[in-house]
Short mmCIF file of C-alpha atoms in Angstrom, two decimals:
data_model
loop_
_atom_site.label_atom_id
_atom_site.label_comp_id
_atom_site.label_asym_id
_atom_site.label_seq_id
_atom_site.Cartn_x
_atom_site.Cartn_y
_atom_site.Cartn_z
CA MET Z 3 0.00 0.00 0.00
CA PRO Z 4 2.41 2.69 -1.21
CA GLY Z 5 2.23 5.99 0.64
CA PHE Z 6 -0.35 4.93 3.25
CA ARG Z 7 0.37 3.35 6.62
CA THR Z 8 -3.21 2.89 7.89
CA TYR Z 9 -6.77 2.62 6.61
CA GLN Z 10 -7.49 5.87 8.45
CA ALA Z 11 -4.99 7.58 6.15
CA ILE Z 12 -6.76 6.09 3.14
CA ASP Z 13 -10.11 7.27 4.47
CA GLN Z 14 -8.79 10.80 4.83
CA ALA Z 15 -7.26 10.70 1.36
CA ILE Z 16 -10.52 9.78 -0.36
CA SER Z 17 -12.63 12.30 1.55
CA ALA Z 18 -12.07 14.75 -1.28
CA THR Z 19 -14.66 14.46 -4.05
CA ASP Z 20 -12.04 14.15 -6.80
CA VAL Z 21 -10.29 11.13 -5.24
CA THR Z 22 -11.52 7.54 -5.67
CA ILE Z 23 -10.70 4.38 -3.76
CA ASP Z 24 -9.30 2.82 -6.97
CA SER Z 25 -6.76 5.61 -7.36
CA VAL Z 26 -5.55 5.20 -3.78
CA LEU Z 27 -5.82 1.44 -3.31
CA PRO Z 28 -5.82 -0.17 -6.77
CA ALA Z 29 -6.87 -3.80 -7.10
CA GLY Z 30 -4.32 -6.45 -7.92
CA ASN Z 31 -3.36 -8.22 -4.71
CA LEU Z 32 -6.33 -10.62 -4.87
CA ALA Z 33 -5.15 -12.65 -7.88
CA ALA Z 34 -1.51 -12.35 -6.81
CA GLY Z 35 -2.32 -13.82 -3.40
CA MET Z 36 -4.33 -16.64 -4.97
CA ALA Z 37 -1.52 -17.46 -7.40
CA TRP Z 38 1.11 -17.57 -4.66
CA SER Z 39 -1.22 -19.57 -2.43
CA HIS Z 40 -1.71 -22.20 -5.12
CA PHE Z 41 2.00 -22.35 -5.87
CA THR Z 42 3.38 -22.54 -2.33
CA GLY Z 43 0.52 -24.61 -0.91
CA TYR Z 44 0.23 -27.13 -3.73
CA LEU Z 45 2.38 -26.90 -6.86
CA GLU Z 46 5.71 -26.51 -5.07
CA LEU Z 47 4.93 -29.65 -3.06
CA VAL Z 48 3.36 -31.88 -5.71
CA LEU Z 49 5.30 -31.09 -8.88
CA PRO Z 50 8.68 -32.54 -7.76
CA GLU Z 51 6.97 -35.93 -7.31
CA LEU Z 52 4.45 -35.78 -10.15
CA ALA Z 53 6.62 -36.93 -13.07
CA GLN Z 54 7.73 -40.09 -11.26
CA GLY Z 55 4.17 -40.76 -10.19
CA ILE Z 56 2.99 -40.54 -13.80
CA LYS Z 57 5.81 -42.77 -15.05
CA LYS Z 58 4.87 -45.49 -12.55
CA SER Z 59 1.19 -45.47 -13.54
CA ASP Z 60 -0.47 -48.05 -15.78
CA TRP Z 61 -1.95 -45.27 -17.92
CA PHE Z 62 1.52 -44.06 -18.83
CA ASN Z 63 3.04 -47.50 -19.42
CA ASP Z 64 0.06 -48.98 -21.26
CA ASN Z 65 -0.33 -45.96 -23.55
CA PRO Z 66 3.16 -44.96 -24.72
CA GLY Z 67 3.28 -41.48 -26.17
CA HIS Z 68 -0.28 -40.73 -25.06
CA MET Z 69 0.29 -39.37 -21.55
CA PRO Z 70 2.54 -36.33 -21.09
CA LEU Z 71 4.56 -35.64 -17.96
CA CYS Z 72 2.60 -32.52 -17.16
CA LEU Z 73 -0.07 -31.04 -14.90
CA PHE Z 74 -2.78 -29.24 -16.86
CA MET Z 75 -4.51 -26.39 -15.04
CA LEU Z 76 -7.91 -25.36 -16.38
CA LEU Z 77 -8.60 -21.62 -16.08
CA PRO Z 78 -12.10 -20.84 -17.41
CA HIS Z 79 -13.09 -17.19 -17.70
CA SER Z 80 -16.03 -17.81 -15.36
CA GLY Z 81 -13.64 -18.71 -12.55
CA ARG Z 82 -15.84 -21.70 -11.75
CA SER Z 83 -15.27 -25.44 -11.86
CA THR Z 84 -17.76 -27.97 -13.19
CA GLY Z 85 -17.20 -30.24 -10.23
CA LYS Z 86 -16.03 -33.61 -11.47
CA LEU Z 87 -14.13 -33.27 -14.73
CA GLY Z 88 -16.19 -34.60 -17.59
CA ASP Z 89 -19.59 -34.28 -15.93
CA ASP Z 90 -20.77 -32.15 -18.85
CA ASP Z 91 -18.36 -33.38 -21.56
CA ARG Z 92 -18.65 -36.88 -23.02
CA ASP Z 93 -15.05 -36.84 -24.24
CA VAL Z 94 -13.49 -36.32 -20.80
CA GLU Z 95 -13.62 -38.91 -18.05
CA GLU Z 96 -11.91 -39.10 -14.67
CA VAL Z 97 -10.33 -42.55 -14.54
CA GLY Z 98 -8.25 -42.38 -11.37
CA GLN Z 99 -5.58 -40.44 -9.57
CA ILE Z 100 -1.84 -40.29 -8.97
CA GLU Z 101 -1.08 -41.08 -5.33
CA ILE Z 102 1.59 -38.82 -3.85
CA ILE Z 103 2.57 -38.74 -0.17
CA ILE Z 104 4.41 -35.66 1.10
CA ASN Z 105 5.25 -35.31 4.80
CA HIS Z 106 2.73 -38.07 5.58
CA ARG Z 107 -0.01 -36.13 3.80
CA PRO Z 108 -1.68 -37.65 0.72
CA TYR Z 109 -2.15 -35.70 -2.51
CA SER Z 110 -4.22 -37.16 -5.33
CA PRO Z 111 -4.02 -35.31 -8.67
CA LYS Z 112 -6.80 -36.55 -10.95
CA VAL Z 113 -6.11 -38.52 -14.12
CA CYS Z 114 -8.45 -37.97 -17.06
CA LYS Z 115 -9.04 -39.87 -20.26
CA VAL Z 116 -9.52 -37.52 -23.20
CA THR Z 117 -11.16 -38.95 -26.31
CA GLU Z 118 -10.37 -37.68 -29.79
CA ARG Z 119 -12.97 -38.33 -32.49
CA ASP Z 120 -12.96 -38.16 -36.27
CA LYS Z 121 -15.36 -35.99 -38.25
CA ASN Z 122 -17.97 -38.76 -38.13
CA GLY Z 123 -17.89 -38.93 -34.35
CA HIS Z 124 -16.04 -42.24 -34.17
CA ILE Z 125 -13.28 -42.66 -31.59
CA LYS Z 126 -9.96 -41.88 -33.24
CA SER Z 127 -7.60 -41.96 -30.27
CA GLU Z 128 -7.49 -41.71 -26.50
CA TYR Z 129 -5.09 -39.72 -24.35
CA PHE Z 130 -4.50 -39.55 -20.62
CA CYS Z 131 -3.43 -36.56 -18.57
CA VAL Z 132 -3.33 -35.11 -15.07
CA ALA Z 133 -5.73 -32.17 -15.01
CA GLN Z 134 -7.51 -30.00 -12.47
CA TYR Z 135 -9.04 -26.65 -11.67
CA PRO Z 136 -6.74 -24.77 -9.26
CA GLY Z 137 -8.67 -24.59 -6.00
CA ALA Z 138 -7.63 -21.02 -5.21
CA PHE Z 139 -8.54 -19.87 -8.71
CA CYS Z 140 -12.10 -21.18 -8.53
CA ALA Z 141 -12.80 -18.85 -5.61
CA LEU Z 142 -13.10 -16.06 -8.20
CA GLY Z 143 -16.32 -17.53 -9.55
CA THR Z 144 -17.72 -17.94 -6.05
CA ILE Z 145 -16.90 -14.33 -5.13
CA LYS Z 146 -18.65 -13.11 -8.27
CA GLU Z 147 -21.84 -14.95 -7.26
CA GLU Z 148 -21.89 -13.58 -3.71
CA ILE Z 149 -24.31 -10.64 -3.58
CA LEU Z 150 -22.51 -8.91 -0.70
CA CYS Z 151 -19.18 -8.80 -2.53
CA SER Z 152 -20.18 -6.39 -5.33
CA PHE Z 153 -17.69 -8.20 -7.57
CA THR Z 154 -18.61 -7.39 -11.16
CA LYS Z 155 -18.06 -9.55 -14.23
CA THR Z 156 -15.44 -7.10 -15.48
CA GLN Z 157 -13.56 -7.28 -12.18
CA ARG Z 158 -13.74 -11.06 -12.27
CA ASP Z 159 -12.40 -11.15 -15.83
CA VAL Z 160 -9.50 -8.90 -14.83
CA GLU Z 161 -8.63 -11.09 -11.84
CA VAL Z 162 -8.77 -14.24 -14.00
CA GLN Z 163 -6.23 -12.68 -16.34
CA ARG Z 164 -4.11 -11.54 -13.41
CA PHE Z 165 -4.12 -15.00 -11.86
CA TYR Z 166 -2.89 -16.49 -15.12
CA HIS Z 167 -0.11 -13.94 -15.57
CA TYR Z 168 1.01 -13.99 -11.92
CA LEU Z 169 1.21 -17.78 -11.82
CA ASN Z 170 2.89 -17.88 -15.23
CA GLU Z 171 5.47 -15.39 -13.99
CA ILE Z 172 6.14 -17.51 -10.90
CA LEU Z 173 6.50 -20.75 -12.86
CA ASN Z 174 8.85 -19.15 -15.39
CA HIS Z 175 11.05 -17.42 -12.84
CA GLU Z 176 14.67 -18.56 -12.83
CA LYS Z 177 14.24 -19.90 -9.29
CA TYR Z 178 11.25 -22.08 -10.18
CA LYS Z 179 11.80 -22.88 -13.86
CA GLN Z 180 12.05 -26.62 -13.07
CA TYR Z 181 8.34 -26.47 -12.23
CA GLY Z 182 7.34 -24.51 -15.31
CA VAL Z 183 8.23 -27.39 -17.66
CA LEU Z 184 5.87 -29.67 -15.72
CA THR Z 185 2.80 -27.46 -16.03
CA LYS Z 186 0.55 -26.01 -18.68
CA MET Z 187 -2.20 -23.50 -18.00
CA LEU Z 188 -5.25 -23.62 -20.26
CA MET Z 189 -7.18 -20.37 -20.12
CA TYR Z 190 -10.37 -20.32 -22.17
CA ASP Z 191 -13.78 -18.66 -22.44
CA ASP Z 192 -16.29 -21.17 -21.10
CA GLU Z 193 -19.15 -18.67 -21.32
CA GLU Z 194 -19.25 -18.65 -25.10
CA LYS Z 195 -20.71 -21.30 -27.36
CA GLY Z 196 -18.55 -23.46 -29.56
CA GLU Z 197 -16.05 -26.30 -29.34
CA SER Z 198 -13.28 -24.13 -27.90
CA ALA Z 199 -15.42 -23.58 -24.78
CA THR Z 200 -15.32 -27.29 -23.89
CA ILE Z 201 -12.87 -28.97 -21.55
CA SER Z 202 -12.20 -31.79 -24.03
CA TYR Z 203 -11.11 -29.35 -26.74
CA GLN Z 204 -8.75 -27.52 -24.38
CA LEU Z 205 -7.24 -30.73 -22.99
CA ARG Z 206 -6.82 -32.33 -26.43
CA LYS Z 207 -5.07 -29.25 -27.73
CA GLY Z 208 -2.94 -28.95 -24.59
CA VAL Z 209 -1.94 -32.63 -24.62
CA HIS Z 210 -0.98 -32.48 -28.30
CA ASP Z 211 1.12 -29.35 -27.71
CA VAL Z 212 2.98 -30.79 -24.72
CA ILE Z 213 3.63 -34.18 -26.35
CA ARG Z 214 4.95 -32.47 -29.48
CA ASN Z 215 7.22 -30.19 -27.45
CA GLN Z 216 8.54 -33.06 -25.35
CA LEU Z 217 9.26 -35.14 -28.46
CA GLU Z 218 11.05 -32.20 -30.09
CA LYS Z 219 13.21 -31.66 -27.00
CA ALA Z 220 14.02 -35.38 -26.88
CA ALA Z 221 15.00 -35.29 -30.56
CA GLU Z 222 17.18 -32.23 -29.96
CA GLY Z 223 18.90 -34.05 -27.11
CA VAL Z 224 19.61 -37.08 -29.32
CA LYS Z 225 20.92 -34.85 -32.11
CA LYS Z 226 23.15 -32.96 -29.71
CA THR Z 227 24.48 -36.22 -28.30
CA GLU Z 228 25.19 -37.54 -31.78
CA GLU Z 229 27.00 -34.34 -32.72
CA THR Z 230 29.05 -34.47 -29.54
CA GLU Z 231 29.95 -38.11 -30.09
CA HIS Z 232 31.03 -37.32 -33.66
CA TYR Z 233 33.93 -35.26 -32.33
CA ARG Z 234 36.59 -36.63 -30.06
CA ASP Z 235 37.39 -33.19 -28.65
CA GLU Z 236 35.60 -29.89 -28.40
CA VAL Z 237 38.68 -27.82 -29.24
CA CYS Z 238 42.02 -28.35 -30.95
CA LEU Z 239 44.77 -25.86 -30.11
CA LEU Z 240 46.94 -25.25 -33.18
CA TYR Z 241 49.97 -23.19 -32.23
CA HIS Z 242 53.61 -22.32 -32.86
CA THR Z 243 56.39 -23.05 -30.40
CA LYS Z 244 56.68 -19.30 -29.73
CA ASP Z 245 53.08 -19.25 -28.47
CA THR Z 246 53.69 -21.48 -25.45
CA LYS Z 247 52.84 -18.83 -22.83
CA LEU Z 248 49.56 -17.96 -24.52
CA VAL Z 249 48.72 -21.65 -24.89
CA PHE Z 250 49.10 -22.12 -21.13
CA LYS Z 251 46.52 -19.36 -20.53
CA VAL Z 252 44.05 -20.88 -22.99
CA LYS Z 253 44.54 -24.38 -21.57
CA ASP Z 254 43.95 -23.08 -18.06
CA HIS Z 255 40.63 -21.57 -19.18
CA LEU Z 256 39.58 -24.80 -20.92
CA ASP Z 257 40.52 -26.90 -17.90
CA LYS Z 258 38.53 -24.70 -15.53
CA ASN Z 259 35.46 -25.04 -17.75
CA LYS Z 260 35.98 -28.79 -18.23
CA ILE Z 261 36.24 -28.51 -22.03
CA ARG Z 262 37.95 -31.39 -23.81
CA TYR Z 263 40.81 -30.31 -26.05
CA SER Z 264 43.79 -31.57 -27.98
CA GLN Z 265 47.01 -29.84 -29.03
CA ALA Z 266 48.70 -29.70 -32.40
CA ARG Z 267 52.09 -28.03 -32.87
CA PRO Z 268 53.95 -28.35 -36.15
CA ALA Z 269 57.72 -28.59 -35.91
CA SER Z 270 59.68 -25.41 -36.63
CA SER Z 271 62.33 -25.29 -39.31
CA GLY Z 272 65.27 -27.44 -38.25
CA GLU Z 273 63.40 -28.67 -35.15
CA ARG Z 274 63.06 -32.37 -34.45
CA MET Z 275 60.23 -32.00 -31.92
CA GLY Z 276 56.68 -31.30 -33.03
CA ASP Z 277 53.67 -33.14 -34.46
CA SER Z 278 53.65 -34.65 -37.92
CA LEU Z 279 51.31 -33.25 -40.56
CA SER Z 280 49.22 -36.43 -40.55
CA GLU Z 281 48.80 -36.23 -36.77
CA ILE Z 282 47.88 -32.55 -36.96
CA GLU Z 283 45.27 -33.31 -39.63
CA ARG Z 284 43.75 -36.05 -37.47
CA ARG Z 285 43.50 -33.85 -34.37
CA VAL Z 286 41.97 -30.98 -36.34
CA ARG Z 287 39.48 -33.36 -37.96
CA ASP Z 288 38.47 -34.85 -34.58
CA ALA Z 289 37.73 -31.47 -32.96
CA ARG Z 290 34.53 -29.44 -33.17
CA TRP Z 291 36.48 -26.16 -33.06
CA VAL Z 292 40.05 -25.20 -33.90
CA ILE Z 293 41.84 -22.32 -32.18
CA CYS Z 294 44.77 -21.05 -34.21
CA LEU Z 295 47.34 -19.12 -32.19
CA SER Z 296 49.96 -17.11 -34.04
CA ARG Z 297 53.03 -15.17 -33.03
CA SER Z 298 51.42 -11.92 -34.20
CA HIS Z 299 48.46 -12.46 -31.86
CA HIS Z 300 50.87 -13.30 -29.11
CA LYS Z 301 52.58 -9.93 -29.48
CA LYS Z 302 49.26 -8.09 -29.24
CA ILE Z 303 48.34 -9.87 -26.05
#
């Protein structure tokens, strides 16, 4: 509450006719508090155990590639839950839960089966996911319906957006980024008509997006591993005998950063020591990068 120590001070400040409560005490802490409450009271506890819980489940092992390691959070514009997921959507069904025990307290994230149909309505595929309405978030819909609260639809819509952005900011913060990769928020307008207003549409789209992203990351990891294995060393130091002092500095930097390297030094004129041309070619070929050190560079340094 910048600039005001007590509510009496606020009351005095708004006594003038040209001052409003919104200008003195703007809204914003409601959604922020709800987002932090959901994160510290639930997500921060459950997410570290969720991936292993999913991997141990029959749904994950019996349906390879059809159950992402992710918690889907449904954020409808109304701020209200439908109770049991799938009660009003034939393509979503609660089939069980992931059992997680933290400090002797049980947590049971719900597992849903999401059905995908072809244009004729026939079952095309089935996916499984952990999904829920954040408990703190759904209080927004309840507040809107309470007559004494004077919480308008516009205010509710603003707080829904704020909740999404606050929680997204928390999950993508450097300190908590390990949790962000295990979650996906699905914000949608459930008060409009159409397929996009249904839970099944949002979950199908979310599951497809997460599975695709996880497969792409896995492929990138394999490609990176293959590229790394293709080279014996990350760096080859190619230098002249006069560059020995500079080489020591470069080697010290590479050692500190645990970077694999090789050395290649051609023999000087009339010198018996030094690497043969064939050996130099091999070391250069087996390295991802080559650092060429010359006497001229040595003088500049």
